[in-house]
mmCIF file of C-alpha atoms and ligand atoms in Angstrom:
data_model
loop_
_atom_site.group_PDB
_atom_site.id
_atom_site.type_symbol
_atom_site.label_atom_id
_atom_site.label_comp_id
_atom_site.label_asym_id
_atom_site.label_seq_id
_atom_site.Cartn_x
_atom_site.Cartn_y
_atom_site.Cartn_z
ATOM 1 C CA MET A 689 146.234 63.808 -199.811
ATOM 2 C CA LYS A 690 148.086 60.769 -198.318
ATOM 3 C CA THR A 691 148.206 58.443 -195.585
ATOM 4 C CA ALA A 692 150.634 58.341 -192.897
ATOM 5 C CA ILE A 693 152.427 55.820 -191.043
ATOM 6 C CA VAL A 694 153.754 57.154 -187.883
ATOM 7 C CA THR A 695 156.387 54.940 -185.954
ATOM 8 C CA SER A 696 159.452 54.618 -184.098
ATOM 9 C CA ASP A 697 162.580 52.431 -183.830
ATOM 10 C CA THR A 698 162.099 52.822 -179.850
ATOM 11 C CA SER A 699 159.109 50.594 -180.025
ATOM 12 C CA LEU A 700 161.784 47.666 -180.569
ATOM 13 C CA ASP A 701 163.617 48.363 -177.424
ATOM 14 C CA HIS A 702 160.282 47.548 -174.987
ATOM 15 C CA ASP A 703 161.773 44.213 -174.076
ATOM 16 C CA THR A 704 159.043 42.154 -172.803
ATOM 17 C CA GLY A 705 161.396 38.917 -172.071
ATOM 18 C CA THR A 706 161.431 35.821 -173.965
ATOM 19 C CA GLY A 707 158.481 34.024 -175.127
ATOM 20 C CA HIS A 708 155.666 37.038 -174.413
ATOM 21 C CA PRO A 709 153.420 37.333 -177.257
ATOM 22 C CA GLU A 710 153.704 41.491 -176.955
ATOM 23 C CA ASN A 711 157.171 41.414 -178.369
ATOM 24 C CA PRO A 712 159.006 43.597 -181.032
ATOM 25 C CA ASP A 713 158.678 41.052 -183.728
ATOM 26 C CA ARG A 714 154.962 42.487 -183.830
ATOM 27 C CA VAL A 715 155.535 46.116 -185.359
ATOM 28 C CA THR A 716 158.782 44.617 -187.402
ATOM 29 C CA ALA A 717 155.957 42.472 -189.045
ATOM 30 C CA VAL A 718 153.898 45.244 -189.511
ATOM 31 C CA ILE A 719 156.574 47.761 -191.046
ATOM 32 C CA LYS A 720 157.860 44.950 -193.321
ATOM 33 C CA ASN A 721 154.921 44.597 -195.011
ATOM 34 C CA LEU A 722 153.785 48.500 -195.458
ATOM 35 C CA LYS A 723 157.365 49.394 -196.653
ATOM 36 C CA LYS A 724 156.398 47.722 -199.827
ATOM 37 C CA ASN A 725 153.921 50.520 -200.322
ATOM 38 C CA LYS A 726 155.243 53.407 -201.792
ATOM 39 C CA GLN A 727 152.443 56.109 -201.634
ATOM 40 C CA LEU A 728 152.627 56.216 -197.669
ATOM 41 C CA ILE A 729 154.236 59.189 -195.913
ATOM 42 C CA TRP A 730 156.184 57.749 -192.938
ATOM 43 C CA LYS A 731 156.417 59.944 -189.447
ATOM 44 C CA LYS A 732 158.409 60.047 -186.463
ATOM 45 C CA PRO A 733 156.878 60.564 -183.152
ATOM 46 C CA SER A 734 156.796 63.717 -181.572
ATOM 47 C CA LYS A 735 158.517 64.745 -178.383
ATOM 48 C CA ILE A 736 156.079 65.003 -175.648
ATOM 49 C CA LYS A 737 156.344 66.488 -171.892
ATOM 50 C CA ASN A 738 154.756 64.763 -169.166
ATOM 51 C CA LYS A 739 151.664 67.284 -169.163
ATOM 52 C CA ILE A 740 150.516 65.431 -172.299
ATOM 53 C CA LEU A 741 150.228 62.442 -170.375
ATOM 54 C CA GLU A 742 148.886 64.368 -167.163
ATOM 55 C CA ILE A 743 145.905 65.372 -169.270
ATOM 56 C CA THR A 744 144.843 61.313 -168.927
ATOM 57 C CA HIS A 745 146.883 59.744 -166.113
ATOM 58 C CA SER A 746 147.080 60.796 -162.683
ATOM 59 C CA PRO A 747 150.448 62.510 -161.962
ATOM 60 C CA ASP A 748 151.292 59.941 -159.002
ATOM 61 C CA TYR A 749 150.675 57.275 -161.808
ATOM 62 C CA ILE A 750 152.881 58.674 -164.170
ATOM 63 C CA LYS A 751 155.671 59.296 -161.114
ATOM 64 C CA PHE A 752 155.005 55.382 -160.344
ATOM 65 C CA VAL A 753 155.510 54.225 -163.826
ATOM 66 C CA GLN A 754 158.551 56.368 -164.509
ATOM 67 C CA ASN A 755 160.379 55.292 -161.341
ATOM 68 C CA SER A 756 159.621 51.952 -162.280
ATOM 69 C CA PHE A 757 161.768 51.693 -165.613
ATOM 70 C CA PRO A 758 164.374 49.233 -164.346
ATOM 71 C CA GLU A 759 168.264 49.892 -165.479
ATOM 72 C CA LYS A 760 168.692 46.579 -166.723
ATOM 73 C CA GLY A 761 166.700 43.601 -166.848
ATOM 74 C CA LEU A 762 162.537 43.032 -166.656
ATOM 75 C CA LEU A 763 160.050 44.439 -164.467
ATOM 76 C CA PHE A 764 156.891 43.433 -163.735
ATOM 77 C CA LEU A 765 154.242 46.049 -163.255
ATOM 78 C CA ASP A 766 151.490 43.519 -163.518
ATOM 79 C CA GLY A 767 151.435 39.542 -164.236
ATOM 80 C CA ASP A 768 151.457 40.221 -167.710
ATOM 81 C CA THR A 769 152.610 43.750 -168.138
ATOM 82 C CA ILE A 770 156.431 43.941 -168.236
ATOM 83 C CA ILE A 771 158.842 46.436 -168.598
ATOM 84 C CA SER A 772 162.613 46.953 -169.615
ATOM 85 C CA PRO A 773 165.146 50.307 -169.489
ATOM 86 C CA GLY A 774 164.027 50.576 -173.259
ATOM 87 C CA SER A 775 160.775 50.730 -172.084
ATOM 88 C CA LYS A 776 161.081 54.127 -171.538
ATOM 89 C CA GLU A 777 161.265 55.899 -174.521
ATOM 90 C CA ALA A 778 159.018 53.388 -176.266
ATOM 91 C CA THR A 779 156.119 54.214 -174.251
ATOM 92 C CA ILE A 780 156.520 58.000 -174.670
ATOM 93 C CA ASP A 781 157.180 57.597 -178.185
ATOM 94 C CA ALA A 782 153.819 55.472 -178.388
ATOM 95 C CA VAL A 783 152.455 58.513 -177.191
ATOM 96 C CA GLY A 784 154.076 60.413 -179.272
ATOM 97 C CA SER A 785 153.083 59.301 -182.335
ATOM 98 C CA VAL A 786 149.400 59.619 -181.561
ATOM 99 C CA ILE A 787 150.213 63.422 -180.979
ATOM 100 C CA ALA A 788 152.588 63.632 -184.085
ATOM 101 C CA ALA A 789 149.309 61.572 -186.752
ATOM 102 C CA ILE A 790 146.730 64.033 -184.975
ATOM 103 C CA ASP A 791 149.161 67.631 -185.865
ATOM 104 C CA GLY A 792 149.718 65.867 -189.127
ATOM 105 C CA ILE A 793 145.983 65.824 -190.212
ATOM 106 C CA GLU A 794 144.957 69.188 -188.199
ATOM 107 C CA ASN A 795 147.978 70.716 -190.202
ATOM 108 C CA LYS A 796 146.530 69.128 -193.407
ATOM 109 C CA GLU A 797 149.837 66.814 -193.823
ATOM 110 C CA PHE A 798 148.131 63.946 -194.594
ATOM 111 C CA LYS A 799 144.325 63.203 -194.810
ATOM 112 C CA ASN A 800 144.723 60.180 -191.644
ATOM 113 C CA ALA A 801 147.437 58.065 -190.046
ATOM 114 C CA PHE A 802 148.047 54.590 -188.662
ATOM 115 C CA CYS A 803 150.564 54.774 -185.797
ATOM 116 C CA ALA A 804 152.646 51.595 -185.217
ATOM 117 C CA VAL A 805 153.704 51.234 -181.970
ATOM 118 C CA ARG A 806 153.937 49.382 -178.829
ATOM 119 C CA PRO A 807 153.503 49.111 -176.385
ATOM 120 C CA PRO A 808 149.615 49.065 -176.817
ATOM 121 C CA GLY A 809 147.551 50.912 -174.452
ATOM 122 C CA HIS A 810 143.606 50.345 -174.347
ATOM 123 C CA HIS A 811 143.573 47.799 -171.093
ATOM 124 C CA ALA A 812 145.479 50.978 -169.357
ATOM 125 C CA GLU A 813 143.572 52.516 -166.684
ATOM 126 C CA ARG A 814 143.814 56.339 -165.293
ATOM 127 C CA ASN A 815 145.782 54.579 -162.465
ATOM 128 C CA LYS A 816 146.495 50.993 -163.621
ATOM 129 C CA ALA A 817 148.684 49.398 -165.936
ATOM 130 C CA MET A 818 147.469 46.338 -167.391
ATOM 131 C CA GLY A 819 147.030 43.803 -170.248
ATOM 132 C CA PHE A 820 150.404 44.884 -171.655
ATOM 133 C CA CYS A 821 149.333 48.110 -171.798
ATOM 134 C CA ILE A 822 151.121 51.079 -169.610
ATOM 135 C CA TYR A 823 150.062 54.673 -171.091
ATOM 136 C CA ASN A 824 146.493 54.742 -172.688
ATOM 137 C CA ASN A 825 147.782 55.948 -176.410
ATOM 138 C CA VAL A 826 144.448 56.586 -177.661
ATOM 139 C CA ALA A 827 142.870 57.962 -174.465
ATOM 140 C CA ILE A 828 145.780 60.318 -174.602
ATOM 141 C CA GLY A 829 144.962 61.328 -178.549
ATOM 142 C CA ALA A 830 141.033 61.789 -177.581
ATOM 143 C CA LYS A 831 142.214 64.239 -174.620
ATOM 144 C CA TYR A 832 144.494 65.821 -176.647
ATOM 145 C CA LEU A 833 141.929 66.470 -179.532
ATOM 146 C CA ILE A 834 139.662 68.022 -176.889
ATOM 147 C CA GLU A 835 142.044 70.239 -175.134
ATOM 148 C CA ARG A 836 144.100 71.523 -178.245
ATOM 149 C CA TYR A 837 142.171 71.244 -180.775
ATOM 150 C CA ASN A 838 138.572 72.306 -178.594
ATOM 151 C CA TYR A 839 136.382 69.233 -180.134
ATOM 152 C CA LYS A 840 133.160 68.250 -178.648
ATOM 153 C CA LYS A 841 132.954 64.756 -179.854
ATOM 154 C CA VAL A 842 135.838 62.527 -180.622
ATOM 155 C CA ALA A 843 134.514 58.922 -181.107
ATOM 156 C CA ILE A 844 137.073 55.791 -180.320
ATOM 157 C CA PHE A 845 136.273 52.720 -182.305
ATOM 158 C CA ASP A 846 137.593 49.696 -180.543
ATOM 159 C CA PHE A 847 137.901 46.353 -182.574
ATOM 160 C CA ASP A 848 140.614 44.401 -180.763
ATOM 161 C CA VAL A 849 138.926 41.343 -179.223
ATOM 162 C CA HIS A 850 139.301 42.358 -176.065
ATOM 163 C CA HIS A 851 137.181 44.921 -174.202
ATOM 164 C CA PHE A 852 138.585 48.275 -173.929
ATOM 165 C CA ASN A 853 138.496 48.808 -170.049
ATOM 166 C CA GLY A 854 141.086 51.204 -169.444
ATOM 167 C CA THR A 855 139.887 53.748 -172.244
ATOM 168 C CA GLN A 856 135.984 52.852 -171.024
ATOM 169 C CA ASP A 857 137.869 53.675 -167.044
ATOM 170 C CA ILE A 858 138.864 57.033 -168.638
ATOM 171 C CA PHE A 859 135.908 58.226 -170.515
ATOM 172 C CA TYR A 860 133.063 56.468 -168.416
ATOM 173 C CA GLU A 861 131.789 59.840 -166.997
ATOM 174 C CA ASN A 862 132.994 62.211 -170.143
ATOM 175 C CA GLU A 863 130.200 63.098 -172.595
ATOM 176 C CA LYS A 864 132.725 64.544 -175.037
ATOM 177 C CA VAL A 865 133.842 61.043 -176.128
ATOM 178 C CA LEU A 866 131.607 58.108 -177.344
ATOM 179 C CA GLY A 867 133.705 54.681 -176.848
ATOM 180 C CA ILE A 868 132.473 51.566 -178.974
ATOM 181 C CA SER A 869 133.667 48.228 -178.244
ATOM 182 C CA THR A 870 133.445 45.129 -179.985
ATOM 183 C CA HIS A 871 134.835 42.456 -177.940
ATOM 184 C CA GLN A 872 134.810 38.586 -177.007
ATOM 185 C CA TYR A 873 133.017 38.111 -173.959
ATOM 186 C CA PRO A 874 132.950 36.775 -171.254
ATOM 187 C CA PHE A 875 136.905 37.017 -171.718
ATOM 188 C CA TYR A 876 139.717 38.954 -170.396
ATOM 189 C CA PRO A 877 139.850 41.651 -168.844
ATOM 190 C CA GLY A 878 136.384 40.515 -167.428
ATOM 191 C CA THR A 879 134.465 43.992 -168.120
ATOM 192 C CA GLY A 880 132.715 44.610 -171.003
ATOM 193 C CA SER A 881 128.825 43.429 -170.762
ATOM 194 C CA ASP A 882 126.215 45.822 -172.756
ATOM 195 C CA LYS A 883 125.044 47.261 -169.123
ATOM 196 C CA GLU A 884 128.121 48.896 -168.917
ATOM 197 C CA LYS A 885 126.791 52.344 -170.879
ATOM 198 C CA GLY A 886 128.858 55.255 -169.363
ATOM 199 C CA LYS A 887 127.245 58.251 -167.376
ATOM 200 C CA PHE A 888 125.765 59.835 -170.843
ATOM 201 C CA ASN A 889 125.289 56.601 -172.532
ATOM 202 C CA ASN A 890 128.538 57.832 -174.256
ATOM 203 C CA ILE A 891 130.118 53.696 -173.677
ATOM 204 C CA GLN A 892 128.526 51.645 -176.384
ATOM 205 C CA ASN A 893 129.813 47.810 -175.475
ATOM 206 C CA ILE A 894 129.292 45.084 -178.079
ATOM 207 C CA PRO A 895 130.041 41.621 -176.440
ATOM 208 C CA LEU A 896 130.404 38.973 -178.590
ATOM 209 C CA PRO A 897 130.733 35.164 -178.159
ATOM 210 C CA ALA A 898 133.988 32.928 -178.961
ATOM 211 C CA GLY A 899 133.485 31.431 -182.456
ATOM 212 C CA THR A 900 132.315 34.629 -183.548
ATOM 213 C CA ASN A 901 133.038 34.633 -187.594
ATOM 214 C CA SER A 902 132.969 37.574 -190.243
ATOM 215 C CA GLN A 903 129.424 37.716 -191.391
ATOM 216 C CA GLU A 904 128.120 37.615 -187.671
ATOM 217 C CA TYR A 905 131.044 39.976 -186.458
ATOM 218 C CA LEU A 906 129.968 42.446 -189.324
ATOM 219 C CA ASN A 907 125.980 42.395 -188.633
ATOM 220 C CA ALA A 908 127.312 43.360 -184.976
ATOM 221 C CA LEU A 909 129.209 46.195 -185.963
ATOM 222 C CA GLU A 910 126.368 47.567 -187.741
ATOM 223 C CA PHE A 911 124.838 48.076 -184.546
ATOM 224 C CA GLY A 912 127.918 50.022 -183.249
ATOM 225 C CA LEU A 913 128.257 51.951 -186.640
ATOM 226 C CA ILE A 914 124.459 53.385 -186.308
ATOM 227 C CA LYS A 915 125.548 54.671 -182.879
ATOM 228 C CA LEU A 916 128.731 56.134 -184.350
ATOM 229 C CA LYS A 917 126.811 58.068 -186.826
ATOM 230 C CA GLU A 918 124.443 59.436 -184.659
ATOM 231 C CA PHE A 919 127.163 60.762 -182.268
ATOM 232 C CA LYS A 920 128.419 63.068 -185.402
ATOM 233 C CA PRO A 921 132.079 62.822 -184.221
ATOM 234 C CA GLU A 922 134.178 65.668 -185.167
ATOM 235 C CA PHE A 923 137.098 63.275 -185.165
ATOM 236 C CA ILE A 924 137.459 59.527 -185.023
ATOM 237 C CA LEU A 925 139.855 57.655 -183.534
ATOM 238 C CA ILE A 926 140.461 53.670 -183.959
ATOM 239 C CA SER A 927 142.055 50.978 -181.623
ATOM 240 C CA ALA A 928 143.045 48.638 -184.265
ATOM 241 C CA GLY A 929 143.812 45.481 -182.276
ATOM 242 C CA PHE A 930 143.999 42.591 -184.914
ATOM 243 C CA ASP A 931 143.605 39.764 -182.522
ATOM 244 C CA SER A 932 140.332 39.170 -183.750
ATOM 245 C CA HIS A 933 141.743 37.046 -186.541
ATOM 246 C CA LYS A 934 141.037 33.160 -186.874
ATOM 247 C CA ASP A 935 144.969 32.573 -186.393
ATOM 248 C CA ASP A 936 145.241 35.003 -183.336
ATOM 249 C CA PRO A 937 146.596 32.414 -180.346
ATOM 250 C CA LEU A 938 145.162 34.686 -177.631
ATOM 251 C CA ALA A 939 141.719 34.820 -178.673
ATOM 252 C CA GLN A 940 138.492 32.704 -180.079
ATOM 253 C CA PHE A 941 136.973 35.136 -183.051
ATOM 254 C CA GLU A 942 137.078 34.188 -186.641
ATOM 255 C CA LEU A 943 137.916 36.885 -188.753
ATOM 256 C CA LEU A 944 139.795 36.952 -191.794
ATOM 257 C CA SER A 945 142.621 39.658 -192.800
ATOM 258 C CA LYS A 946 140.595 40.883 -195.633
ATOM 259 C CA ASP A 947 137.682 41.605 -192.944
ATOM 260 C CA PHE A 948 139.704 44.353 -191.610
ATOM 261 C CA TYR A 949 139.530 46.399 -194.995
ATOM 262 C CA GLU A 950 135.721 46.093 -194.462
ATOM 263 C CA ILE A 951 135.527 46.825 -191.119
ATOM 264 C CA THR A 952 137.890 50.121 -192.044
ATOM 265 C CA LYS A 953 135.960 50.823 -194.785
ATOM 266 C CA ARG A 954 132.522 51.214 -193.108
ATOM 267 C CA ILE A 955 134.001 53.196 -190.427
ATOM 268 C CA LEU A 956 135.562 55.471 -192.770
ATOM 269 C CA LYS A 957 132.383 56.114 -194.555
ATOM 270 C CA ILE A 958 130.856 57.327 -191.479
ATOM 271 C CA SER A 959 133.986 59.558 -190.869
ATOM 272 C CA LYS A 960 133.251 61.341 -194.467
ATOM 273 C CA GLN A 961 129.754 62.297 -193.645
ATOM 274 C CA SER A 962 130.625 63.241 -190.071
ATOM 275 C CA CYS A 963 134.381 64.593 -189.903
ATOM 276 C CA ASN A 964 135.503 65.303 -193.416
ATOM 277 C CA GLY A 965 137.608 61.821 -192.928
ATOM 278 C CA LYS A 966 139.972 62.952 -189.817
ATOM 279 C CA VAL A 967 140.658 59.372 -188.458
ATOM 280 C CA VAL A 968 143.833 58.258 -186.450
ATOM 281 C CA SER A 969 144.213 54.521 -186.144
ATOM 282 C CA ILE A 970 146.205 53.336 -183.534
ATOM 283 C CA LEU A 971 147.924 49.753 -182.854
ATOM 284 C CA GLU A 972 146.628 47.692 -180.074
ATOM 285 C CA GLY A 973 146.564 43.916 -180.076
ATOM 286 C CA GLY A 974 147.353 40.848 -182.481
ATOM 287 C CA TYR A 975 149.422 37.943 -182.011
ATOM 288 C CA ASP A 976 150.175 36.164 -185.157
ATOM 289 C CA LEU A 977 152.671 37.751 -187.064
ATOM 290 C CA ASN A 978 151.293 36.773 -190.363
ATOM 291 C CA ALA A 979 148.089 37.656 -189.430
ATOM 292 C CA LEU A 980 148.861 40.773 -187.990
ATOM 293 C CA ALA A 981 151.059 41.725 -191.227
ATOM 294 C CA GLU A 982 148.380 40.834 -193.379
ATOM 295 C CA SER A 983 145.200 42.261 -191.589
ATOM 296 C CA SER A 984 147.305 45.570 -190.746
ATOM 297 C CA ASN A 985 147.843 46.126 -194.258
ATOM 298 C CA GLU A 986 144.155 45.402 -195.284
ATOM 299 C CA HIS A 987 143.511 48.012 -192.667
ATOM 300 C CA VAL A 988 146.197 50.897 -194.229
ATOM 301 C CA ASN A 989 144.907 49.912 -197.493
ATOM 302 C CA ALA A 990 141.346 51.107 -196.789
ATOM 303 C CA LEU A 991 142.674 54.049 -195.005
ATOM 304 C CA LEU A 992 144.856 54.964 -198.176
ATOM 305 C CA GLU A 993 142.119 54.091 -200.569
ATOM 306 C CA PHE A 994 139.701 56.990 -198.875
ATOM 307 C CA ASP A 995 138.957 60.243 -200.425
HETATM 308 ZN ZN1 ZN B 477 143.833 42.575 -177.602
#
């Protein structure tokens, strides 16, 4: 059983304007590196209908987004979340990639998957676009696992350097989902203190200061992994943000590319014990192109080695 990469050329049509850190070159950099690896299975997103979005976002919000896509030029959904004509398909295909990845694992086509998508999703709340995110891809994946496959325990592990405020918002009162986030704090988006725990103690925030290095990060990660293990998830989704790399221009963690191999290995070890290795990882942040390409390659290598 192999690892699948789910991606679509439509992600390149999501134009965010000149000089925006969240731009098409990111997916291009990730894919260029992964194409060298001949063991990977390449998959396209599933075609999805609005009802897949409606399990997570409100119908009014979906209507607002779908009426906002401009026929030409750019439109700002918030100060830094920009959409263009091509964003309409890109946003749908980002979600469709997660759905294809989940279905592929459930149908035993491959053992695990990485979705190389954009726009990212973890800042998008039920009713709000923010922080480059429009639909919350990982949250829709978790809801889909619960509704379509009847899972009762889905874990989301988010190692993006920013707090997963959108994912937390969506699952704050949902005991079927354990959300764990490591992030720089205090920092954008402002949330993510360890006092935010969710109604069922189902949110685990691990705030860390600017300057956190590899060893400090891996020590803190262990705390999250204990929670993950105790939860005994039936499926694990990863919000894979590589902006915790030392070279990232948007944040101040000091992780090295190889750390993403180690982080992934440790999450996978728990997935083996609790859910037979069922893991779908979804690209979130990462804004230095070299660091992003290297780190995502380390991440995928760990997924590939797992058996
Ligand atoms: Zn981020």
